[in-house]
Amino acid sequence: MMSLPPPLHQRNLTLQAWQSTLYWLWTERNARLHSNTFRSVDQLFKLIDRQLRNKLQSFREENPARSSLMMQSWLRFS
């Protein structure tokens, strides 16, 4: 039996979280290799969380209902 695809807001949130995580991990990798600066895991989580919250807020003008659903889902996980 095939399952139903997730709702659009959930797919968008997953994609945004994935992109944010990859961006900050790659930035941290480069900083460690080239600048010898290190961030803790907690700092990385805060950066990812802040970037996602800002991004979700930026969707508010475009589609308030979807933005609200995405923010509610994110706050449930964080």
XYZ file of N, CA and C in Angstrom:
234
model
N 0.842 -1.181 0.000
C 0.000 0.000 0.000
C 0.887 1.245 0.000
N 0.580 2.156 -0.867
C 1.374 3.381 -0.966
C 0.860 4.406 0.039
N 1.785 5.129 0.618
C 1.377 6.174 1.562
C 1.169 7.490 0.817
N 0.422 8.357 1.418
C 0.178 9.667 0.822
C 1.420 10.538 0.982
N 1.685 11.396 0.010
C 2.830 12.293 0.156
C 2.561 13.302 1.277
N 3.616 13.806 1.904
C 3.409 14.786 2.976
C 2.835 16.087 2.409
N 2.173 16.865 3.252
C 1.630 18.150 2.790
C 2.750 19.073 2.295
N 2.373 20.016 1.454
C 3.341 20.925 0.846
C 4.137 21.696 1.896
N 3.473 22.180 2.941
C 4.200 22.957 3.948
C 5.251 22.101 4.657
N 4.971 20.824 4.833
C 5.936 19.939 5.485
C 7.127 19.657 4.566
N 6.865 19.484 3.290
C 7.962 19.274 2.333
C 8.845 20.507 2.250
N 8.219 21.699 2.210
C 8.999 22.936 2.149
C 9.838 23.130 3.405
N 9.258 22.845 4.556
C 9.990 22.976 5.810
C 11.178 22.014 5.847
N 10.964 20.794 5.418
C 12.049 19.809 5.388
C 13.172 20.271 4.471
N 12.816 20.789 3.305
C 13.818 21.286 2.364
C 14.587 22.467 2.955
N 13.881 23.415 3.560
C 14.547 24.573 4.164
C 15.486 24.143 5.290
N 15.041 23.207 6.122
C 15.881 22.724 7.226
C 17.122 22.022 6.685
N 16.947 21.235 5.656
C 18.063 20.526 5.035
C 19.072 21.515 4.450
N 18.588 22.515 3.732
C 19.479 23.498 3.125
C 20.222 24.302 4.183
N 19.532 24.694 5.224
C 20.158 25.457 6.298
C 21.228 24.633 7.008
N 20.924 23.378 7.269
C 21.887 22.498 7.937
C 23.137 22.311 7.086
N 22.951 22.043 5.805
C 24.108 21.875 4.921
C 24.944 23.146 4.845
N 24.283 24.290 4.738
C 25.000 25.561 4.655
C 25.877 25.779 5.884
N 25.286 25.618 7.084
C 26.046 25.901 8.302
C 27.117 24.851 8.571
N 26.868 23.596 8.212
C 27.908 22.584 8.378
C 29.085 22.847 7.444
N 28.785 23.248 6.219
C 29.851 23.539 5.267
C 30.614 24.797 5.693
N 29.919 25.801 6.181
C 30.571 27.015 6.675
C 31.471 26.689 7.862
N 30.987 25.838 8.753
C 31.791 25.426 9.912
C 33.017 24.641 9.464
N 32.838 23.772 8.505
C 33.965 23.009 7.973
C 35.033 23.934 7.419
N 34.614 24.914 6.617
C 35.575 25.852 6.040
C 36.265 26.683 7.112
N 35.521 27.113 8.120
C 36.119 27.904 9.201
C 37.153 27.084 9.961
N 36.868 25.828 10.187
C 37.824 24.970 10.904
C 39.073 24.724 10.074
N 38.903 24.519 8.785
C 40.055 24.235 7.927
C 40.909 25.467 7.649
N 40.275 26.599 7.406
C 41.003 27.764 6.924
C 41.281 28.818 7.984
N 40.476 28.874 9.032
C 40.639 29.932 10.039
C 40.952 29.398 11.426
N 40.898 28.097 11.583
C 41.093 27.486 12.906
C 40.151 28.056 13.953
N 38.914 28.345 13.545
C 37.889 28.782 14.495
C 36.855 27.670 14.607
N 36.364 27.485 15.819
C 35.452 26.380 16.087
C 34.205 26.892 16.780
N 33.067 26.335 16.408
C 31.803 26.603 17.101
C 31.353 25.312 17.762
N 30.660 25.456 18.871
C 30.126 24.267 19.538
C 28.883 23.783 18.783
N 28.472 22.582 19.093
C 27.269 22.018 18.477
C 26.058 22.878 18.824
N 25.986 23.350 20.075
C 24.871 24.209 20.485
C 24.826 25.496 19.666
N 25.988 26.077 19.395
C 26.025 27.292 18.584
C 25.529 27.020 17.169
N 25.913 25.882 16.609
C 25.441 25.537 15.264
C 23.932 25.340 15.240
N 23.396 24.665 16.258
C 21.941 24.489 16.330
C 21.228 25.834 16.430
N 21.786 26.762 17.202
C 21.168 28.087 17.328
C 21.195 28.830 15.998
N 22.307 28.724 15.267
C 22.397 29.380 13.961
C 21.376 28.806 12.980
N 21.260 27.494 12.951
C 20.296 26.845 12.057
C 18.874 27.243 12.437
N 18.589 27.213 13.735
C 17.253 27.577 14.224
C 16.911 29.017 13.860
N 17.842 29.938 14.091
C 17.597 31.354 13.804
C 17.395 31.570 12.309
N 18.213 30.931 11.478
C 18.073 31.095 10.037
C 16.720 30.568 9.559
N 16.296 29.422 10.080
C 15.004 28.874 9.672
C 13.850 29.758 10.116
N 13.905 30.251 11.333
C 12.830 31.138 11.807
C 12.741 32.393 10.943
N 13.895 32.976 10.611
C 13.898 34.168 9.759
C 13.351 33.853 8.369
N 13.759 32.726 7.813
C 13.294 32.339 6.484
C 11.780 32.104 6.481
N 11.279 31.423 7.513
C 9.840 31.163 7.582
C 9.055 32.460 7.750
N 9.599 33.404 8.496
C 8.937 34.701 8.640
C 8.913 35.454 7.310
N 9.939 35.262 6.494
C 9.972 35.959 5.203
C 8.901 35.440 4.248
N 8.408 34.221 4.462
C 7.338 33.673 3.624
C 5.973 34.236 3.987
N 5.874 34.961 5.088
C 4.586 35.422 5.596
C 3.828 36.306 4.603
N 4.524 37.192 3.933
C 3.857 38.086 2.975
C 3.368 37.307 1.754
N 4.136 36.317 1.349
C 3.817 35.545 0.152
C 2.617 34.617 0.369
N 2.626 33.885 1.478
C 1.555 32.929 1.764
C 1.437 32.776 3.281
N 0.626 33.613 3.925
C 0.543 33.602 5.392
C 0.105 32.260 5.982
N -0.821 31.573 5.329
C -1.313 30.303 5.871
C -0.207 29.246 5.874
N 0.503 29.120 4.759
C 1.578 28.128 4.684
C 2.717 28.493 5.626
N 3.042 29.771 5.698
C 4.092 30.217 6.615
C 3.745 29.871 8.052
N 2.499 30.080 8.416
C 2.053 29.768 9.771
C 2.151 28.269 10.058
N 1.723 27.448 9.110
C 1.814 25.993 9.284
C 3.271 25.540 9.405
N 4.137 26.128 8.582
C 5.549 25.760 8.634
C 6.169 26.174 9.971
N 5.830 27.373 10.445
C 6.376 27.845 11.716
C 5.878 26.975 12.867
N 4.608 26.616 12.851
C 4.069 25.745 13.900
C 4.784 24.393 13.907
N 5.014 23.853 12.724
C 5.719 22.570 12.640
C 7.146 22.697 13.156
N 7.817 23.783 12.785
C 9.198 23.970 13.229
C 9.273 24.137 14.745
N 8.379 24.913 15.308
C 8.401 25.132 16.756
C 8.087 23.844 17.516
N 7.318 22.972 16.911
C 7.029 21.682 17.531
C 8.294 20.826 17.626
N 9.182 20.934 16.633
C 10.405 20.128 16.605
C 11.541 20.747 17.403
N 11.571 22.062 17.480
C 12.729 22.709 18.123
C 12.562 22.899 19.604
